[in-house]
Coordinates of C-alpha atoms and ligand atoms in Angstrom, one line a residue:
X231 CA 0.0 0.0 0.0
X232 CA 1.4 3.4 -1.0
X233 CA 1.8 6.3 1.5
X234 CA -0.3 9.5 1.4
X235 CA 1.9 11.1 -1.3
X236 CA 1.6 7.9 -3.4
X237 CA 5.2 7.0 -2.8
X238 CA 6.0 3.6 -1.4
X239 CA 8.1 3.3 1.7
X240 CA 11.5 1.6 1.7
X241 CA 9.9 -1.3 3.6
X242 CA 7.0 -1.6 1.2
X243 CA 9.5 -1.6 -1.8
X244 CA 11.6 -4.3 -0.1
X245 CA 8.5 -6.4 0.6
X246 CA 7.7 -6.5 -3.1
X247 CA 10.1 -9.5 -3.5
X248 CA 8.4 -11.2 -0.6
X249 CA 5.0 -10.9 -2.3
X250 CA 6.4 -12.1 -5.6
X251 CA 7.8 -15.2 -4.0
X252 CA 4.7 -15.7 -1.9
X253 CA 2.6 -15.6 -5.2
X254 CA 5.0 -18.2 -6.7
X255 CA 4.5 -20.7 -3.9
X256 CA 0.8 -19.9 -3.6
X257 CA 1.4 -19.0 0.0
X258 CA -1.5 -19.5 2.4
X259 CA -3.2 -16.1 2.7
X260 CA -3.2 -16.0 6.5
X261 CA 0.6 -16.9 6.6
X262 CA 1.2 -14.0 4.2
X263 CA -0.7 -11.7 6.5
X264 CA 1.3 -12.8 9.5
X265 CA 4.6 -12.1 7.7
X266 CA 3.9 -8.9 5.9
X267 CA 4.2 -6.7 9.0
X268 CA 6.6 -7.1 12.0
X269 CA 5.3 -8.8 15.2
X270 CA 6.4 -5.9 17.3
X271 CA 7.9 -2.4 16.7
X272 CA 9.5 -1.1 19.8
X273 CA 10.5 2.6 19.7
X274 CA 11.9 4.0 22.9
X275 CA 14.4 6.5 24.3
X276 CA 17.6 6.1 26.2
X277 CA 19.1 8.9 28.2
X278 CA 22.6 9.3 29.6
X279 CA 24.7 11.9 31.2
X280 CA 27.5 13.0 28.9
X281 CA 30.9 14.4 29.9
X282 CA 32.2 18.0 29.4
X283 CA 33.7 18.5 26.0
X284 CA 36.3 20.8 24.5
X285 CA 34.9 21.6 21.1
X286 CA 37.1 23.3 18.5
X287 CA 36.3 27.1 18.1
X288 CA 35.1 28.0 14.5
X289 CA 37.6 29.7 12.1
X290 CA 35.5 32.9 12.2
X291 CA 35.9 33.2 16.0
X292 CA 39.6 32.4 16.2
X293 CA 40.9 36.0 15.8
X294 CA 39.0 37.0 19.0
X295 CA 41.1 34.6 21.0
X296 CA 44.5 35.1 19.2
X297 CA 45.9 36.7 22.4
X298 CA 44.6 34.0 24.8
X299 CA 47.4 32.8 27.1
X300 CA 48.3 29.2 26.4
X301 CA 47.1 26.8 29.0
X302 CA 49.2 24.0 30.3
X303 CA 47.1 20.8 30.5
X304 CA 49.3 18.0 31.6
X305 CA 46.4 15.7 31.0
X306 CA 47.8 12.4 29.7
X307 CA 44.7 10.3 28.9
X308 CA 42.4 12.7 30.7
X309 CA 41.8 14.5 27.4
X310 CA 40.2 11.9 25.3
X311 CA 40.1 12.6 21.5
X312 CA 36.9 12.0 19.6
X313 CA 36.6 11.5 15.9
X314 CA 34.7 14.8 15.4
X315 CA 37.7 16.9 16.5
X316 CA 36.4 17.4 20.1
X317 CA 38.0 16.1 23.3
X318 CA 36.3 14.7 26.3
X319 CA 37.5 16.6 29.4
X320 CA 37.9 14.2 32.3
X321 CA 38.0 16.3 35.4
X322 CA 41.2 14.7 36.6
X323 CA 42.8 16.8 33.8
X324 CA 42.3 19.9 35.9
X325 CA 44.2 18.6 39.0
X326 CA 47.6 19.5 37.7
X327 CA 46.6 22.0 35.0
X328 CA 47.6 25.7 34.7
X329 CA 44.6 27.1 32.9
X330 CA 43.5 30.4 31.5
X331 CA 39.9 30.6 30.2
X332 CA 38.1 33.5 28.6
X333 CA 34.4 33.3 27.9
X334 CA 34.7 29.5 28.2
X335 CA 37.5 29.3 25.6
X336 CA 40.9 27.7 26.3
X337 CA 44.0 27.6 24.1
X338 CA 45.9 24.3 24.4
X339 CA 49.2 24.5 22.4
X340 CA 49.6 21.6 20.0
X341 CA 45.9 20.8 20.1
X342 CA 44.0 24.1 19.3
X343 CA 41.5 26.6 20.7
X344 CA 38.5 25.1 22.2
X345 CA 35.2 26.1 23.8
X346 CA 34.2 24.2 26.9
X347 CA 30.8 22.6 26.4
X348 CA 29.4 21.4 29.7
X349 CA 28.1 17.8 29.6
X350 CA 24.6 16.9 30.7
X351 CA 21.7 14.6 30.0
X352 CA 21.2 13.6 26.4
X353 CA 18.4 11.6 24.8
X354 CA 18.6 9.2 21.9
X355 CA 15.9 7.5 19.9
X356 CA 16.2 3.7 20.1
X357 CA 14.6 0.8 18.2
X358 CA 14.1 -2.9 18.3
X359 CA 11.9 -4.4 15.6
X360 CA 10.9 -8.0 16.2
X361 CA 9.7 -9.2 12.8
X362 CA 8.9 -12.9 13.2
X363 CA 9.6 -15.7 15.6
X364 CA 7.8 -18.7 14.2
X365 CA 11.0 -20.6 13.6
X366 CA 12.8 -19.6 16.8
X367 CA 13.8 -16.6 19.0
X368 CA 14.1 -13.2 17.3
X369 CA 17.7 -12.7 16.1
X370 CA 19.4 -9.7 14.5
X371 CA 22.0 -7.0 14.9
X372 CA 22.2 -3.7 16.7
X373 CA 23.2 -0.7 14.6
X374 CA 24.5 2.5 16.1
X375 CA 24.4 5.0 13.2
X376 CA 23.1 8.5 12.6
X377 CA 20.9 7.6 9.6
X378 CA 18.6 5.0 11.0
X379 CA 14.8 4.9 10.9
X380 CA 11.8 2.7 11.7
X381 CA 11.4 2.0 8.0
X382 CA 15.1 0.9 7.7
X383 CA 14.9 -1.3 10.8
X384 CA 11.6 -2.9 9.7
X385 CA 13.3 -3.8 6.4
X386 CA 16.4 -5.2 8.1
X387 CA 14.4 -7.1 10.6
X388 CA 12.4 -8.8 7.9
X389 CA 15.6 -9.6 6.0
X390 CA 16.8 -11.4 9.2
X391 CA 13.6 -13.6 9.1
X392 CA 14.4 -14.6 5.6
X393 CA 18.1 -15.0 6.3
X394 CA 17.7 -17.3 9.3
X395 CA 15.3 -19.5 7.3
X396 CA 17.7 -19.7 4.4
X397 CA 20.6 -20.5 6.7
X398 CA 18.4 -23.1 8.4
X399 CA 19.2 -21.8 11.9
X400 CA 16.4 -22.0 14.4
X401 CA 15.8 -18.3 14.8
X402 CA 13.4 -15.6 13.6
X403 CA 14.2 -12.1 12.6
X404 CA 14.8 -8.8 14.4
X405 CA 16.9 -5.6 14.1
X406 CA 17.5 -2.6 16.2
X407 CA 19.8 0.1 17.4
X408 CA 20.2 3.7 18.2
X409 CA 20.2 6.9 16.2
X410 CA 23.6 8.2 17.1
X411 CA 27.0 8.9 15.6
X412 CA 29.1 6.6 17.8
X413 CA 32.3 8.3 16.8
X414 CA 31.2 11.5 18.5
X415 CA 31.1 9.8 21.9
X416 CA 33.7 8.5 24.3
X417 CA 34.0 4.8 25.1
X418 CA 32.6 5.4 28.5
X419 CA 29.6 7.2 27.1
X420 CA 29.0 4.4 24.6
X421 CA 29.1 1.9 27.4
X422 CA 26.5 3.9 29.3
X423 CA 24.3 4.2 26.3
X424 CA 24.6 0.5 25.6
X425 CA 23.7 -0.4 29.2
X426 CA 20.7 1.9 29.1
X427 CA 19.5 0.3 25.9
X428 CA 19.5 -3.1 27.5
X429 CA 18.0 -1.7 30.7
X430 CA 15.0 -0.6 28.7
X431 CA 14.8 -3.7 26.5
X432 CA 15.5 -6.4 29.2
X433 CA 12.0 -7.8 29.4
X434 CA 11.8 -8.1 25.7
X435 CA 15.1 -10.0 25.1
X436 CA 16.7 -13.2 26.3
X437 CA 18.5 -16.3 25.0
X438 CA 15.1 -17.8 24.0
X439 CA 13.3 -14.6 23.2
X440 CA 15.4 -12.1 21.3
X441 CA 19.2 -12.3 20.7
X442 CA 21.1 -9.3 19.5
X443 CA 24.5 -9.3 17.7
X444 CA 26.9 -6.6 16.4
X445 CA 26.1 -4.6 13.2
X446 CA 27.3 -1.3 11.8
X447 CA 28.8 0.8 14.6
X448 CA 28.7 -1.9 17.3
X449 CA 31.2 -4.7 18.1
X450 CA 32.1 -7.4 20.6
X451 CA 32.9 -4.9 23.3
X452 CA 29.4 -3.5 23.1
X453 CA 28.0 -7.0 23.1
X454 CA 29.9 -7.6 26.4
X455 CA 28.3 -4.5 28.0
X456 CA 24.9 -5.8 26.8
X457 CA 25.4 -9.3 28.2
X458 CA 26.6 -7.8 31.5
X459 CA 23.6 -5.6 31.8
X460 CA 21.2 -8.4 31.0
X461 CA 22.8 -11.0 33.3
X462 CA 23.6 -8.5 36.1
X463 CA 22.4 -9.8 39.5
X464 CA 20.9 -13.0 38.0
X465 CA 21.9 -16.0 40.1
X466 CA 22.2 -18.3 37.0
X467 CA 23.9 -15.8 34.8
X468 CA 26.1 -18.4 33.1
X469 CA 23.0 -19.9 31.7
X470 CA 22.2 -16.6 30.0
X471 CA 25.3 -16.0 28.0
X472 CA 23.5 -16.8 24.8
X473 CA 21.4 -13.6 25.2
X474 CA 23.8 -11.9 22.7
X475 CA 26.2 -13.3 20.1
X476 CA 29.4 -11.8 18.6
X477 CA 31.0 -11.8 22.0
X478 CA 34.7 -11.9 22.7
X479 CA 35.8 -15.6 22.7
X480 CA 37.2 -15.2 26.3
X481 CA 33.7 -14.5 27.6
X482 CA 31.6 -17.1 25.8
X483 CA 32.0 -15.9 22.2
X484 CA 32.7 -18.5 19.4
X485 CA 36.0 -19.0 17.7
X486 CA 35.7 -17.8 14.2
X487 CA 32.6 -15.6 14.8
X488 CA 34.3 -12.2 14.4
X489 CA 35.5 -13.2 10.9
X490 CA 32.5 -15.5 10.1
X491 CA 30.6 -13.0 7.9
X492 CA 33.7 -12.3 5.8
X493 CA 34.5 -16.0 5.8
X494 CA 31.0 -16.9 4.6
X495 CA 31.3 -14.4 1.7
X496 CA 34.5 -16.2 0.6
X497 CA 32.8 -19.6 0.8
X498 CA 30.2 -18.2 -1.6
X499 CA 32.9 -16.8 -3.8
X500 CA 34.6 -20.2 -3.9
X501 CA 31.3 -21.8 -5.1
X502 CA 30.8 -19.2 -7.7
X503 CA 34.4 -19.5 -9.0
X504 CA 34.1 -23.3 -9.1
X505 CA 30.9 -23.1 -11.2
X506 CA 32.3 -20.6 -13.6
X507 CA 35.6 -22.4 -13.9
X508 CA 37.5 -19.4 -12.5
X509 CA 40.1 -19.2 -9.8
X510 CA 40.2 -16.9 -6.8
X511 CA 44.0 -17.0 -7.1
X512 CA 45.0 -13.9 -8.9
X513 CA 41.3 -12.6 -9.0
X514 CA 41.1 -8.8 -8.6
X515 CA 38.7 -7.6 -6.0
X516 CA 37.2 -4.2 -5.0
X517 CA 35.7 -3.8 -1.6
X518 CA 33.5 -1.1 -0.2
X519 CA 33.7 -0.9 3.6
X520 CA 36.7 -2.0 5.7
X521 CA 34.9 -2.7 9.0
X522 CA 34.3 -6.1 10.5
X523 CA 33.0 -7.7 7.3
X524 CA 35.1 -6.0 4.6
X525 CA 38.4 -6.4 6.4
X526 CA 37.9 -10.1 7.2
X527 CA 36.9 -10.8 3.6
X528 CA 40.0 -8.9 2.4
X529 CA 42.3 -10.8 4.7
X530 CA 40.9 -14.2 3.7
X531 CA 40.9 -13.4 0.0
X532 CA 44.5 -12.2 0.1
X533 CA 45.5 -15.5 1.8
X534 CA 43.9 -17.3 -1.1
X535 CA 46.0 -15.3 -3.6
X536 CA 43.4 -12.7 -4.7
X537 CA 44.4 -9.1 -5.1
X538 CA 42.4 -6.4 -3.3
X539 CA 43.0 -3.5 -5.7
X540 CA 40.8 -0.9 -4.2
X541 CA 39.0 -0.2 -0.9
X542 CA 36.4 2.5 -0.3
X543 CA 34.9 3.5 3.0
X544 CA 33.0 6.4 4.5
X545 CA 36.0 8.8 4.5
X546 CA 38.1 7.8 1.4
X547 CA 39.3 5.3 -1.2
X548 CA 42.7 3.7 -1.7
X549 CA 43.9 2.0 -4.8
X550 CA 46.9 -0.1 -5.8
X551 CA 47.1 -1.7 -9.2
X552 CA 49.2 -4.6 -7.9
X553 CA 47.0 -5.2 -4.9
X554 CA 47.0 -3.4 -1.5
X555 CA 48.8 -5.1 1.4
X556 CA 45.9 -6.1 3.5
X557 CA 47.9 -6.7 6.8
X558 CA 49.4 -3.2 6.5
X559 CA 45.9 -1.7 5.7
X560 CA 44.5 -3.6 8.8
X561 CA 47.1 -2.0 11.0
X562 CA 46.4 1.4 9.5
X563 CA 42.6 1.2 10.1
X564 CA 42.2 -1.1 13.1
X565 CA 45.6 -1.1 14.8
X566 CA 46.3 2.6 15.0
X567 CA 44.6 4.5 17.9
X568 CA 45.2 7.8 16.2
X569 CA 42.9 6.7 13.3
X570 CA 39.8 7.7 15.2
X571 CA 37.3 7.1 12.4
X572 CA 39.0 3.8 11.5
X573 CA 39.3 4.8 7.9
X574 CA 41.5 3.6 5.0
X575 CA 42.0 7.3 4.1
X576 CA 45.7 8.3 4.5
X577 CA 47.0 4.7 4.0
X578 CA 50.5 5.2 2.7
X579 CA 50.5 1.9 0.8
X580 CA 47.9 3.0 -1.8
X581 CA 46.9 6.0 -4.0
X582 CA 43.8 8.0 -3.0
X583 CA 41.2 8.1 -5.7
X584 CA 37.7 9.7 -5.8
X585 CA 34.7 7.5 -4.7
X586 CA 33.2 7.8 -8.2
X587 CA 36.4 6.2 -9.7
X588 CA 36.3 3.4 -7.2
X589 CA 33.3 1.8 -8.9
X590 CA 34.9 1.7 -12.3
X591 CA 38.2 0.1 -11.2
X592 CA 38.5 -3.0 -13.5
X593 CA 38.2 -6.2 -11.3
X594 CA 36.6 -9.6 -11.2
X595 CA 34.7 -9.2 -8.0
X596 CA 33.0 -6.3 -6.3
X597 CA 32.2 -6.8 -2.6
X598 CA 29.9 -4.1 -1.1
X599 CA 30.4 -4.4 2.7
X600 CA 29.2 -1.1 4.0
X601 CA 25.7 0.3 4.0
X602 CA 22.5 -0.2 1.9
X603 CA 21.5 1.3 -1.5
X604 CA 25.1 2.0 -2.7
X605 CA 24.8 0.3 -6.0
X606 CA 22.1 2.2 -7.8
X607 CA 21.5 2.2 -11.6
X608 CA 24.3 4.7 -12.2
X609 CA 26.9 2.8 -10.2
X610 CA 25.8 -0.5 -11.8
X611 CA 26.5 1.0 -15.2
X612 CA 30.0 1.9 -14.1
X613 CA 31.1 -1.4 -12.6
X614 CA 33.7 -3.4 -14.6
X615 CA 33.4 -6.7 -12.7
X616 CA 32.0 -10.1 -13.4
X617 CA 30.3 -10.5 -10.0
X618 CA 28.8 -8.5 -7.2
X619 CA 28.9 -10.4 -3.9
X620 CA 26.6 -8.6 -1.4
X621 CA 28.3 -8.7 1.9
X622 CA 26.3 -5.7 3.1
X623 CA 22.6 -5.8 3.7
X624 CA 20.6 -4.4 0.8
X625 CA 23.5 -2.7 -1.0
X626 CA 21.8 -2.9 -4.5
X627 CA 18.7 -0.8 -5.4
X628 CA 16.0 -2.2 -7.6
X629 CA 17.3 -0.2 -10.5
X630 CA 20.9 -1.4 -9.7
X631 CA 19.6 -4.9 -9.8
X632 CA 18.0 -4.4 -13.2
X633 CA 21.2 -2.9 -14.7
X634 CA 23.4 -5.7 -13.3
X635 CA 21.1 -8.3 -14.8
X636 CA 21.0 -6.4 -18.2
X637 CA 24.8 -6.2 -18.2
X638 CA 25.2 -9.9 -17.4
X639 CA 27.0 -9.2 -14.1
X640 CA 26.4 -12.1 -11.7
X641 CA 25.0 -11.5 -8.2
X642 CA 25.2 -13.3 -4.9
X643 CA 22.4 -11.8 -2.9
X644 CA 22.9 -10.6 0.7
X645 CA 20.6 -13.2 2.3
X646 CA 23.0 -15.9 1.1
X647 CA 26.2 -14.0 0.9
X648 CA 26.4 -12.6 4.4
X649 CA 24.6 -15.4 6.2
X650 CA 27.9 -16.6 7.7
X651 CA 27.5 -14.2 10.5
X652 CA 24.1 -15.5 11.7
X653 CA 25.2 -19.1 11.1
X654 CA 28.2 -18.7 13.4
X655 CA 26.1 -16.8 15.9
X656 CA 23.9 -19.9 16.1
X657 CA 27.1 -22.0 16.8
X658 CA 28.0 -19.5 19.5
X659 CA 24.5 -19.7 21.0
X660 CA 24.6 -23.5 20.9
X661 CA 28.0 -23.5 22.6
X662 CA 26.6 -21.2 25.3
X663 CA 23.6 -23.5 25.9
X664 CA 25.9 -26.5 26.2
X665 CA 28.7 -24.7 28.0
X666 CA 31.1 -25.9 25.3
X667 CA 34.0 -24.3 23.4
X668 CA 34.5 -25.5 19.8
X669 CA 37.8 -25.0 17.8
X670 CA 37.9 -22.6 14.9
X671 CA 38.4 -25.5 12.5
X672 CA 35.2 -27.1 13.8
X673 CA 33.2 -23.8 13.4
X674 CA 34.6 -23.2 9.9
X675 CA 34.0 -26.8 8.9
X676 CA 30.3 -26.6 9.8
X677 CA 30.0 -23.1 8.3
X678 CA 31.5 -24.1 5.0
X679 CA 29.2 -27.0 4.6
X680 CA 26.1 -25.1 5.7
X681 CA 26.7 -22.1 3.4
X682 CA 27.8 -24.1 0.3
X683 CA 24.8 -26.5 0.7
X684 CA 22.3 -23.6 0.8
X685 CA 24.1 -21.8 -2.0
X686 CA 23.7 -25.0 -4.2
X687 CA 20.1 -25.5 -3.2
X688 CA 19.2 -21.9 -4.1
X689 CA 21.0 -22.1 -7.4
X690 CA 19.0 -25.3 -8.2
X691 CA 15.7 -23.5 -7.3
X692 CA 16.7 -20.5 -9.5
X693 CA 17.3 -22.9 -12.5
X694 CA 14.3 -25.0 -11.7
X695 CA 16.5 -28.0 -11.3
X696 CA 14.6 -30.4 -9.0
X697 CA 16.9 -33.1 -7.6
X698 CA 18.0 -34.9 -4.6
X699 CA 21.7 -35.0 -3.7
X700 CA 23.4 -36.4 -0.6
X701 CA 23.4 -32.9 0.9
X702 CA 20.0 -31.5 0.0
X703 CA 16.7 -32.0 -1.8
X704 CA 15.6 -29.2 -4.1
X705 CA 12.4 -31.0 -5.3
X706 CA 10.0 -29.4 -2.8
X707 CA 11.3 -25.9 -3.4
X708 CA 11.3 -25.6 -7.2
X709 CA 8.4 -23.6 -8.6
X710 CA 8.2 -25.0 -12.1
X711 CA 9.9 -22.1 -13.8
X712 CA 13.3 -20.4 -13.8
X713 CA 13.6 -17.4 -11.4
X714 CA 16.3 -15.0 -10.4
X715 CA 18.6 -15.9 -7.5
X716 CA 17.1 -13.3 -5.1
X717 CA 13.6 -14.6 -5.6
X718 CA 14.8 -18.2 -5.4
X719 CA 16.4 -17.5 -2.0
X720 CA 13.1 -15.9 -0.9
X721 CA 11.1 -19.0 -2.1
X722 CA 13.3 -21.3 0.0
X723 CA 12.9 -19.0 3.1
X724 CA 9.1 -18.7 2.7
X725 CA 8.6 -22.5 2.2
X726 CA 10.5 -23.2 5.4
X727 CA 8.6 -20.5 7.4
X728 CA 5.2 -21.4 6.0
X729 CA 5.7 -25.1 7.0
X730 CA 5.8 -24.0 10.7
X731 CA 2.4 -22.2 10.4
X732 CA 0.8 -25.0 8.3
X733 CA 2.0 -27.9 10.5
X734 CA 1.9 -26.2 13.9
X735 CA -1.3 -24.2 13.1
X736 CA -2.4 -20.9 14.6
X737 CA -3.1 -20.2 18.3
X738 CA -6.3 -18.2 18.6
Ligands
LIG277 P1 31.4 -1.8 10.5 O1 30.7 -0.7 11.2 O2 32.4 -2.7 11.1 O3 32.0 -1.2 9.1 C1 31.2 -0.5 8.2 C2 32.2 0.0 7.1 O4 31.4 0.7 6.2 C3 33.2 1.0 7.6 O5 34.4 0.8 6.9 C4 32.7 2.4 7.2 O6 33.7 3.4 6.9 C5 32.0 2.0 5.9 N1 31.0 2.9 5.4 C6 30.0 3.5 6.2 N2 29.3 4.4 5.4 C7 29.9 4.4 4.2 C8 29.6 5.1 3.0 N3 28.6 6.0 2.9 N4 30.4 4.8 1.9 C9 31.4 3.9 2.0 N5 31.7 3.2 3.1 C10 30.9 3.5 4.2 O7 30.1 -2.7 10.0 P2 30.2 -4.3 9.6 O8 29.8 -5.1 10.8 O9 31.4 -4.6 8.8 O10 28.9 -4.3 8.6 C11 29.0 -4.0 7.2 C12 27.8 -4.5 6.5 O11 27.6 -5.9 6.6 C13 26.4 -3.9 7.0 O12 25.6 -3.7 5.9 C14 25.9 -5.0 7.9 O13 24.5 -4.9 8.0 C15 26.3 -6.2 7.1 N6 26.4 -7.4 7.9 C16 27.3 -7.5 9.0 C17 27.4 -8.7 9.7 C18 28.4 -8.8 10.9 O14 28.5 -9.9 11.3 N7 29.0 -7.8 11.3 C19 26.6 -9.8 9.4 C20 25.8 -9.7 8.2 C21 25.7 -8.5 7.5

């Protein structure tokens, strides 16, 4: 249904594929109704007290403070840099300082001229969308980002319902997070915000109810805060570790989980290369996003002999014709505390190029591993690759999809390509329930088989190739005609979900 201005929402557009696949399998009308809207949409607010900040004085104001006596702040770590150029002023900085302040402005040699902005309470809009739980507890990531909305989280939550069904893990779908630029807050403030988020959500989450994981802007550290908040004061807190996944391995996380999404992308690439008679050795790859997923995929691909020739992120692009040295790039982005935005920009081992040129770097494989809607029709026209492997969620627009198809560029859709993360999250959750610890080889062995099996099954459904193999049976999924891979993946998901409603029935 279109909105008041006749324009469809992002969610409604995303659900068009659901409806197409539902038509193809002649989905029971009541099951369709159950799935077309989320079970629950939680929108709430978290408040925290923020610290005092030193915020750089604007260029226009600087002359007024040209004669301001320099202050001596022997602060050490008591002045904490933020990525937006400000500093958190921890009060211990004042103990040994010799300070001159005029109209709240202070001049710190070597750092700049700053205005002191007193901290105080701040309010953030938070979300948790629980889309469907017929196959198991709600499952999905937590995103901390400034551009989030109800519409976006609804779409991503529904995607998780399809993805968990495709990956055949016993979970449903959810997504949530906070509208915030996490780079503009200190570690301590982020900790408090994360704790408060779980404080509000506690009754709605749990190892058998709703299980968050890291997504854009969150990580294992934040998952640890969330687990602590959820289990705090609980006598049997060890039994509750499975309330979040993506934890540090030392506190109940799984070996292989932090790299699992990138690893899963590579397993899919191996299947694609095998089918096409290509080799990943020597293959040229361009990657957008060098966070958890993009950097892991880059490392694994390099170890297989591929060349990562260009990487783009939110703040820049680096290029090297003969392949970037991934270990050095990792160190530059994730191993350097001065690199506050954790960006590839400024990497000395590559040449900076404009983002627009990134898309037209000739390569074999393009891996979008950043945000959604990056590959639109214009970008799809520019690409000089044989395959787009969607590591990010929803990176290709409908127009982008159409152009890729028209240009004969292969596509591995997100719900298959990045399912390694949720699959390894399931392994983490299982280990938590059993109080076990599996080796990385065990995790990766299972992950490889699971992803490659589903990849092959979906390819058969797309080609309408009904058959039974030792690993899978595509006969009950084929719809009697050839369909695109995205729709085939949705068909597999919907058949698995529908079975629960049809066999278990509906409670009234
Ligand atoms: P991350 O926060 O670790 O990294 C995000 C990366 O994207 C950063 O390098 C950032 O600079 C870049 N980026 C942000 N905005 C950009 C822009 N406008 N242009 C170019 N680059 C931009 O996040 P992540 O966990 O690596 O997730 C990346 C994608 O993979 C997301 O779409 C996420 O939903 C998806 N995903 C993640 C997981 C997981 O296990 N982390 C699992 C499945 C899917």
